[in-house]
């Protein structure tokens, strides 16, 4: 699991284990009732590291100096049950004449969103859509980009994630997690909250 994630698990009762910026509250009793909190800033950092890798830009087209388009300045929020990803689009299309680019240029903000879900042990995003786009002519270009980008912003095997965070950091104790399920997934207040139930044993 990448250290770029910031996760908090906050049960109703248990003992506190603080590990490298990851706060885990682990109950030794069975059927722990906990909340996994994934901050939007962590998701934003993951997107920057995965997509916006060229000085903060994600290139859509870079044929030549007169024909370029890219996304930059991603911003992740969460509200009304949806995770939202905004980015600033810049593009130009033209030809080079006498050493200068002649043609049109555009720049605007675009926002896409998706609904977090839990299914078959995985936390992900579905129902992807573009919510804000000032120029519809660019929808065929941006829709497949967001269709690919948004699901990768949040794609977790929950059990492996929790176990991985604890592995090697709880010596001399051994932590075992069984029967982990998510009972509720919500997106609001710029975070994704996942209600968890699981059996946790410390040996």
PDB file of C-alpha atoms in Angstrom:
ATOM      1  CA  UNK A   1       0.000   0.000   0.000  1.00  0.00           C
ATOM      2  CA  UNK A   2       1.466   3.373  -0.938  1.00  0.00           C
ATOM      3  CA  UNK A   3       2.512   5.701   1.892  1.00  0.00           C
ATOM      4  CA  UNK A   4       0.642   8.433   0.018  1.00  0.00           C
ATOM      5  CA  UNK A   5      -2.596   7.185   1.573  1.00  0.00           C
ATOM      6  CA  UNK A   6      -3.762   8.607   4.874  1.00  0.00           C
ATOM      7  CA  UNK A   7      -6.179   6.199   6.521  1.00  0.00           C
ATOM      8  CA  UNK A   8      -7.836   6.257   9.913  1.00  0.00           C
ATOM      9  CA  UNK A   9      -9.748   3.405  11.470  1.00  0.00           C
ATOM     10  CA  UNK A  10     -11.830   4.614  14.403  1.00  0.00           C
ATOM     11  CA  UNK A  11     -13.767   1.943  16.337  1.00  0.00           C
ATOM     12  CA  UNK A  12     -16.156   2.547  19.188  1.00  0.00           C
ATOM     13  CA  UNK A  13     -13.903   0.696  21.599  1.00  0.00           C
ATOM     14  CA  UNK A  14     -10.394  -0.713  21.590  1.00  0.00           C
ATOM     15  CA  UNK A  15      -6.737   0.069  22.083  1.00  0.00           C
ATOM     16  CA  UNK A  16      -4.844   2.666  20.055  1.00  0.00           C
ATOM     17  CA  UNK A  17      -1.960   1.700  17.796  1.00  0.00           C
ATOM     18  CA  UNK A  18      -0.178   4.672  16.142  1.00  0.00           C
ATOM     19  CA  UNK A  19       1.982   3.727  13.155  1.00  0.00           C
ATOM     20  CA  UNK A  20       3.837   6.095  10.805  1.00  0.00           C
ATOM     21  CA  UNK A  21       1.038   8.599  10.375  1.00  0.00           C
ATOM     22  CA  UNK A  22      -1.587   5.852  10.113  1.00  0.00           C
ATOM     23  CA  UNK A  23      -3.890   5.784  13.103  1.00  0.00           C
ATOM     24  CA  UNK A  24      -5.423   2.387  13.747  1.00  0.00           C
ATOM     25  CA  UNK A  25      -7.672   1.642  16.683  1.00  0.00           C
ATOM     26  CA  UNK A  26      -7.766  -2.136  17.025  1.00  0.00           C
ATOM     27  CA  UNK A  27     -10.219  -4.060  19.186  1.00  0.00           C
ATOM     28  CA  UNK A  28      -9.117  -7.464  20.433  1.00  0.00           C
ATOM     29  CA  UNK A  29     -12.731  -8.563  20.743  1.00  0.00           C
ATOM     30  CA  UNK A  30     -14.565  -9.982  17.760  1.00  0.00           C
ATOM     31  CA  UNK A  31     -16.976  -8.068  15.509  1.00  0.00           C
ATOM     32  CA  UNK A  32     -15.223  -4.726  15.841  1.00  0.00           C
ATOM     33  CA  UNK A  33     -17.353  -1.855  14.547  1.00  0.00           C
ATOM     34  CA  UNK A  34     -15.051   0.711  12.942  1.00  0.00           C
ATOM     35  CA  UNK A  35     -14.918   3.510  10.414  1.00  0.00           C
ATOM     36  CA  UNK A  36     -12.222   3.739   7.765  1.00  0.00           C
ATOM     37  CA  UNK A  37     -11.691   7.390   6.813  1.00  0.00           C
ATOM     38  CA  UNK A  38      -9.949   8.214   3.529  1.00  0.00           C
ATOM     39  CA  UNK A  39      -9.196  11.914   3.231  1.00  0.00           C
ATOM     40  CA  UNK A  40      -9.657  13.589  -0.156  1.00  0.00           C
ATOM     41  CA  UNK A  41      -6.140  15.027   0.142  1.00  0.00           C
ATOM     42  CA  UNK A  42      -4.730  11.487   0.132  1.00  0.00           C
ATOM     43  CA  UNK A  43      -6.701  10.597  -3.000  1.00  0.00           C
ATOM     44  CA  UNK A  44      -5.537  13.815  -4.652  1.00  0.00           C
ATOM     45  CA  UNK A  45      -1.904  12.992  -3.872  1.00  0.00           C
ATOM     46  CA  UNK A  46      -2.338   9.519  -5.369  1.00  0.00           C
ATOM     47  CA  UNK A  47      -3.764  11.022  -8.587  1.00  0.00           C
ATOM     48  CA  UNK A  48      -0.880  13.478  -8.861  1.00  0.00           C
ATOM     49  CA  UNK A  49       1.675  10.685  -8.465  1.00  0.00           C
ATOM     50  CA  UNK A  50      -0.063   8.402 -10.975  1.00  0.00           C
ATOM     51  CA  UNK A  51      -1.278  10.787 -13.686  1.00  0.00           C
ATOM     52  CA  UNK A  52       0.036  14.345 -13.326  1.00  0.00           C
ATOM     53  CA  UNK A  53       3.661  13.362 -13.589  1.00  0.00           C
ATOM     54  CA  UNK A  54       5.102  15.905 -16.049  1.00  0.00           C
ATOM     55  CA  UNK A  55       5.574  19.026 -13.941  1.00  0.00           C
ATOM     56  CA  UNK A  56       1.997  18.678 -12.738  1.00  0.00           C
ATOM     57  CA  UNK A  57       0.525  18.025 -16.185  1.00  0.00           C
ATOM     58  CA  UNK A  58      -1.373  15.070 -17.627  1.00  0.00           C
ATOM     59  CA  UNK A  59      -0.993  15.234 -21.402  1.00  0.00           C
ATOM     60  CA  UNK A  60      -3.965  14.506 -23.649  1.00  0.00           C
ATOM     61  CA  UNK A  61      -2.162  15.519 -26.836  1.00  0.00           C
ATOM     62  CA  UNK A  62       1.360  16.747 -27.422  1.00  0.00           C
ATOM     63  CA  UNK A  63       1.834  16.468 -31.167  1.00  0.00           C
ATOM     64  CA  UNK A  64       3.814  19.690 -31.494  1.00  0.00           C
ATOM     65  CA  UNK A  65       4.050  23.167 -29.997  1.00  0.00           C
ATOM     66  CA  UNK A  66       0.928  24.294 -31.870  1.00  0.00           C
ATOM     67  CA  UNK A  67      -1.200  21.231 -31.110  1.00  0.00           C
ATOM     68  CA  UNK A  68      -1.273  20.458 -27.410  1.00  0.00           C
ATOM     69  CA  UNK A  69      -3.814  19.753 -24.686  1.00  0.00           C
ATOM     70  CA  UNK A  70      -3.403  18.783 -21.065  1.00  0.00           C
ATOM     71  CA  UNK A  71      -4.985  18.660 -17.611  1.00  0.00           C
ATOM     72  CA  UNK A  72      -3.378  20.144 -14.507  1.00  0.00           C
ATOM     73  CA  UNK A  73      -4.102  21.332 -10.948  1.00  0.00           C
ATOM     74  CA  UNK A  74      -6.291  18.380  -9.873  1.00  0.00           C
ATOM     75  CA  UNK A  75      -8.534  18.944  -6.873  1.00  0.00           C
ATOM     76  CA  UNK A  76     -10.409  16.139  -5.100  1.00  0.00           C
ATOM     77  CA  UNK A  77     -13.475  16.732  -2.929  1.00  0.00           C
ATOM     78  CA  UNK A  78     -16.363  14.620  -1.664  1.00  0.00           C
ATOM     79  CA  UNK A  79     -19.963  15.667  -1.173  1.00  0.00           C
ATOM     80  CA  UNK A  80     -23.531  14.407  -1.524  1.00  0.00           C
ATOM     81  CA  UNK A  81     -22.374  10.798  -1.756  1.00  0.00           C
ATOM     82  CA  UNK A  82     -19.949  11.346  -4.638  1.00  0.00           C
ATOM     83  CA  UNK A  83     -16.191  11.704  -5.003  1.00  0.00           C
ATOM     84  CA  UNK A  84     -15.416  14.671  -7.265  1.00  0.00           C
ATOM     85  CA  UNK A  85     -12.274  15.305  -9.303  1.00  0.00           C
ATOM     86  CA  UNK A  86     -11.733  18.737 -10.830  1.00  0.00           C
ATOM     87  CA  UNK A  87      -8.885  19.662 -13.165  1.00  0.00           C
ATOM     88  CA  UNK A  88      -7.920  22.625 -15.323  1.00  0.00           C
ATOM     89  CA  UNK A  89      -7.891  21.977 -19.081  1.00  0.00           C
ATOM     90  CA  UNK A  90      -5.592  23.869 -21.444  1.00  0.00           C
ATOM     91  CA  UNK A  91      -5.338  23.277 -25.179  1.00  0.00           C
ATOM     92  CA  UNK A  92      -4.431  24.794 -28.499  1.00  0.00           C
ATOM     93  CA  UNK A  93      -4.928  23.699 -32.080  1.00  0.00           C
ATOM     94  CA  UNK A  94      -3.231  25.431 -34.967  1.00  0.00           C
ATOM     95  CA  UNK A  95      -0.323  25.571 -37.359  1.00  0.00           C
ATOM     96  CA  UNK A  96       3.067  27.189 -37.287  1.00  0.00           C
ATOM     97  CA  UNK A  97       3.347  30.108 -39.684  1.00  0.00           C
ATOM     98  CA  UNK A  98       6.492  32.227 -39.864  1.00  0.00           C
ATOM     99  CA  UNK A  99       7.684  30.783 -36.578  1.00  0.00           C
ATOM    100  CA  UNK A 100       4.437  31.510 -34.714  1.00  0.00           C
ATOM    101  CA  UNK A 101       1.453  29.343 -33.758  1.00  0.00           C
ATOM    102  CA  UNK A 102      -1.732  30.446 -35.511  1.00  0.00           C
ATOM    103  CA  UNK A 103      -4.993  28.941 -34.271  1.00  0.00           C
ATOM    104  CA  UNK A 104      -7.409  28.751 -31.372  1.00  0.00           C
ATOM    105  CA  UNK A 105      -6.753  28.052 -27.700  1.00  0.00           C
ATOM    106  CA  UNK A 106      -9.015  27.129 -24.792  1.00  0.00           C
ATOM    107  CA  UNK A 107      -8.685  26.967 -21.015  1.00  0.00           C
ATOM    108  CA  UNK A 108     -11.371  25.997 -18.501  1.00  0.00           C
ATOM    109  CA  UNK A 109     -12.165  23.902 -15.447  1.00  0.00           C
ATOM    110  CA  UNK A 110     -13.763  20.471 -15.792  1.00  0.00           C
ATOM    111  CA  UNK A 111     -15.202  18.308 -13.017  1.00  0.00           C
ATOM    112  CA  UNK A 112     -16.075  14.613 -13.002  1.00  0.00           C
ATOM    113  CA  UNK A 113     -17.489  12.491 -10.209  1.00  0.00           C
ATOM    114  CA  UNK A 114     -18.202   8.914  -9.219  1.00  0.00           C
ATOM    115  CA  UNK A 115     -19.981   7.036  -6.443  1.00  0.00           C
ATOM    116  CA  UNK A 116     -17.871   4.966  -4.022  1.00  0.00           C
ATOM    117  CA  UNK A 117     -18.969   1.352  -3.547  1.00  0.00           C
ATOM    118  CA  UNK A 118     -17.957  -1.815  -1.727  1.00  0.00           C
ATOM    119  CA  UNK A 119     -18.347  -5.130  -3.514  1.00  0.00           C
ATOM    120  CA  UNK A 120     -16.652  -8.536  -3.258  1.00  0.00           C
ATOM    121  CA  UNK A 121     -14.068  -7.246  -0.817  1.00  0.00           C
ATOM    122  CA  UNK A 122     -13.116  -4.202  -2.860  1.00  0.00           C
ATOM    123  CA  UNK A 123     -13.691  -0.497  -2.408  1.00  0.00           C
ATOM    124  CA  UNK A 124     -14.023   1.334  -5.716  1.00  0.00           C
ATOM    125  CA  UNK A 125     -15.867   4.001  -7.703  1.00  0.00           C
ATOM    126  CA  UNK A 126     -18.649   3.572 -10.252  1.00  0.00           C
ATOM    127  CA  UNK A 127     -21.267   5.675 -12.049  1.00  0.00           C
ATOM    128  CA  UNK A 128     -18.631   7.984 -13.572  1.00  0.00           C
ATOM    129  CA  UNK A 129     -19.894  11.191 -15.132  1.00  0.00           C
ATOM    130  CA  UNK A 130     -18.731  14.668 -16.104  1.00  0.00           C
ATOM    131  CA  UNK A 131     -20.571  17.185 -13.926  1.00  0.00           C
ATOM    132  CA  UNK A 132     -19.069  20.445 -15.138  1.00  0.00           C
ATOM    133  CA  UNK A 133     -17.813  21.219 -18.641  1.00  0.00           C
ATOM    134  CA  UNK A 134     -18.101  24.696 -20.140  1.00  0.00           C
ATOM    135  CA  UNK A 135     -17.504  23.566 -23.745  1.00  0.00           C
ATOM    136  CA  UNK A 136     -19.353  20.436 -24.846  1.00  0.00           C
ATOM    137  CA  UNK A 137     -17.127  20.086 -27.895  1.00  0.00           C
ATOM    138  CA  UNK A 138     -14.469  18.641 -25.590  1.00  0.00           C
ATOM    139  CA  UNK A 139     -16.672  15.934 -24.017  1.00  0.00           C
ATOM    140  CA  UNK A 140     -15.562  13.182 -26.491  1.00  0.00           C
ATOM    141  CA  UNK A 141     -11.953  13.962 -25.538  1.00  0.00           C
ATOM    142  CA  UNK A 142     -12.398  14.197 -21.770  1.00  0.00           C
ATOM    143  CA  UNK A 143     -15.033  11.513 -21.085  1.00  0.00           C
ATOM    144  CA  UNK A 144     -12.728   8.515 -21.711  1.00  0.00           C
ATOM    145  CA  UNK A 145      -9.956  10.223 -19.737  1.00  0.00           C
ATOM    146  CA  UNK A 146     -12.159  10.632 -16.676  1.00  0.00           C
ATOM    147  CA  UNK A 147     -13.619   7.142 -17.209  1.00  0.00           C
ATOM    148  CA  UNK A 148     -10.098   5.806 -16.746  1.00  0.00           C
ATOM    149  CA  UNK A 149      -8.825   8.249 -14.126  1.00  0.00           C
ATOM    150  CA  UNK A 150     -11.690   8.389 -11.619  1.00  0.00           C
ATOM    151  CA  UNK A 151     -11.895   4.619 -10.849  1.00  0.00           C
ATOM    152  CA  UNK A 152      -8.146   4.505 -10.207  1.00  0.00           C
ATOM    153  CA  UNK A 153      -8.462   7.269  -7.622  1.00  0.00           C
ATOM    154  CA  UNK A 154      -9.983   4.769  -5.182  1.00  0.00           C
ATOM    155  CA  UNK A 155      -9.398   1.073  -5.776  1.00  0.00           C
ATOM    156  CA  UNK A 156      -8.668  -0.950  -2.635  1.00  0.00           C
ATOM    157  CA  UNK A 157      -8.841  -4.496  -1.376  1.00  0.00           C
ATOM    158  CA  UNK A 158      -9.942  -3.557   2.132  1.00  0.00           C
ATOM    159  CA  UNK A 159      -8.651  -6.580   4.002  1.00  0.00           C
ATOM    160  CA  UNK A 160      -5.278  -6.523   2.261  1.00  0.00           C
ATOM    161  CA  UNK A 161      -5.034  -2.783   2.902  1.00  0.00           C
ATOM    162  CA  UNK A 162      -5.655  -3.032   6.643  1.00  0.00           C
ATOM    163  CA  UNK A 163      -3.443  -6.100   7.066  1.00  0.00           C
ATOM    164  CA  UNK A 164      -0.712  -4.477   4.961  1.00  0.00           C
ATOM    165  CA  UNK A 165      -0.715  -1.362   7.106  1.00  0.00           C
ATOM    166  CA  UNK A 166      -0.142  -3.470  10.199  1.00  0.00           C
ATOM    167  CA  UNK A 167       2.301  -6.000   8.765  1.00  0.00           C
ATOM    168  CA  UNK A 168       5.802  -5.654  10.136  1.00  0.00           C
ATOM    169  CA  UNK A 169       4.843  -2.733  12.374  1.00  0.00           C
ATOM    170  CA  UNK A 170       3.289  -4.510  15.343  1.00  0.00           C
ATOM    171  CA  UNK A 171       6.231  -6.647  16.492  1.00  0.00           C
ATOM    172  CA  UNK A 172       6.343  -8.618  18.696  1.00  0.00           C
ATOM    173  CA  UNK A 173       2.568  -8.935  18.226  1.00  0.00           C
ATOM    174  CA  UNK A 174       0.849 -10.767  15.412  1.00  0.00           C
ATOM    175  CA  UNK A 175      -2.418  -9.297  14.159  1.00  0.00           C
ATOM    176  CA  UNK A 176      -5.029 -11.429  12.414  1.00  0.00           C
ATOM    177  CA  UNK A 177      -8.140  -9.997  10.718  1.00  0.00           C
ATOM    178  CA  UNK A 178     -11.056 -12.193   9.676  1.00  0.00           C
ATOM    179  CA  UNK A 179     -14.499 -11.690   8.175  1.00  0.00           C
ATOM    180  CA  UNK A 180     -13.981  -8.046   7.233  1.00  0.00           C
ATOM    181  CA  UNK A 181     -16.979  -6.478   5.504  1.00  0.00           C
ATOM    182  CA  UNK A 182     -18.097  -2.911   4.777  1.00  0.00           C
ATOM    183  CA  UNK A 183     -21.618  -2.195   5.981  1.00  0.00           C
ATOM    184  CA  UNK A 184     -21.850   1.380   4.657  1.00  0.00           C
ATOM    185  CA  UNK A 185     -19.892   3.616   2.273  1.00  0.00           C
ATOM    186  CA  UNK A 186     -20.458   7.372   2.211  1.00  0.00           C
ATOM    187  CA  UNK A 187     -18.730  10.356   0.609  1.00  0.00           C
ATOM    188  CA  UNK A 188     -19.134  13.734   2.247  1.00  0.00           C
ATOM    189  CA  UNK A 189     -17.179  16.533   3.970  1.00  0.00           C
ATOM    190  CA  UNK A 190     -14.207  15.889   1.627  1.00  0.00           C
ATOM    191  CA  UNK A 191     -13.667  12.308   2.768  1.00  0.00           C
ATOM    192  CA  UNK A 192     -14.847   8.778   2.067  1.00  0.00           C
ATOM    193  CA  UNK A 193     -16.138   6.946   5.148  1.00  0.00           C
ATOM    194  CA  UNK A 194     -16.394   3.161   5.208  1.00  0.00           C
ATOM    195  CA  UNK A 195     -18.150   1.459   8.115  1.00  0.00           C
ATOM    196  CA  UNK A 196     -16.416  -1.847   8.817  1.00  0.00           C
ATOM    197  CA  UNK A 197     -17.131  -4.965  10.801  1.00  0.00           C
ATOM    198  CA  UNK A 198     -14.428  -7.551  11.326  1.00  0.00           C
ATOM    199  CA  UNK A 199     -12.880 -10.029  13.746  1.00  0.00           C
ATOM    200  CA  UNK A 200      -9.460  -8.919  14.934  1.00  0.00           C
ATOM    201  CA  UNK A 201      -7.110 -10.955  17.097  1.00  0.00           C
ATOM    202  CA  UNK A 202      -3.752  -9.947  18.547  1.00  0.00           C
ATOM    203  CA  UNK A 203      -1.394 -12.757  19.511  1.00  0.00           C
TER     204      UNK A 203
END
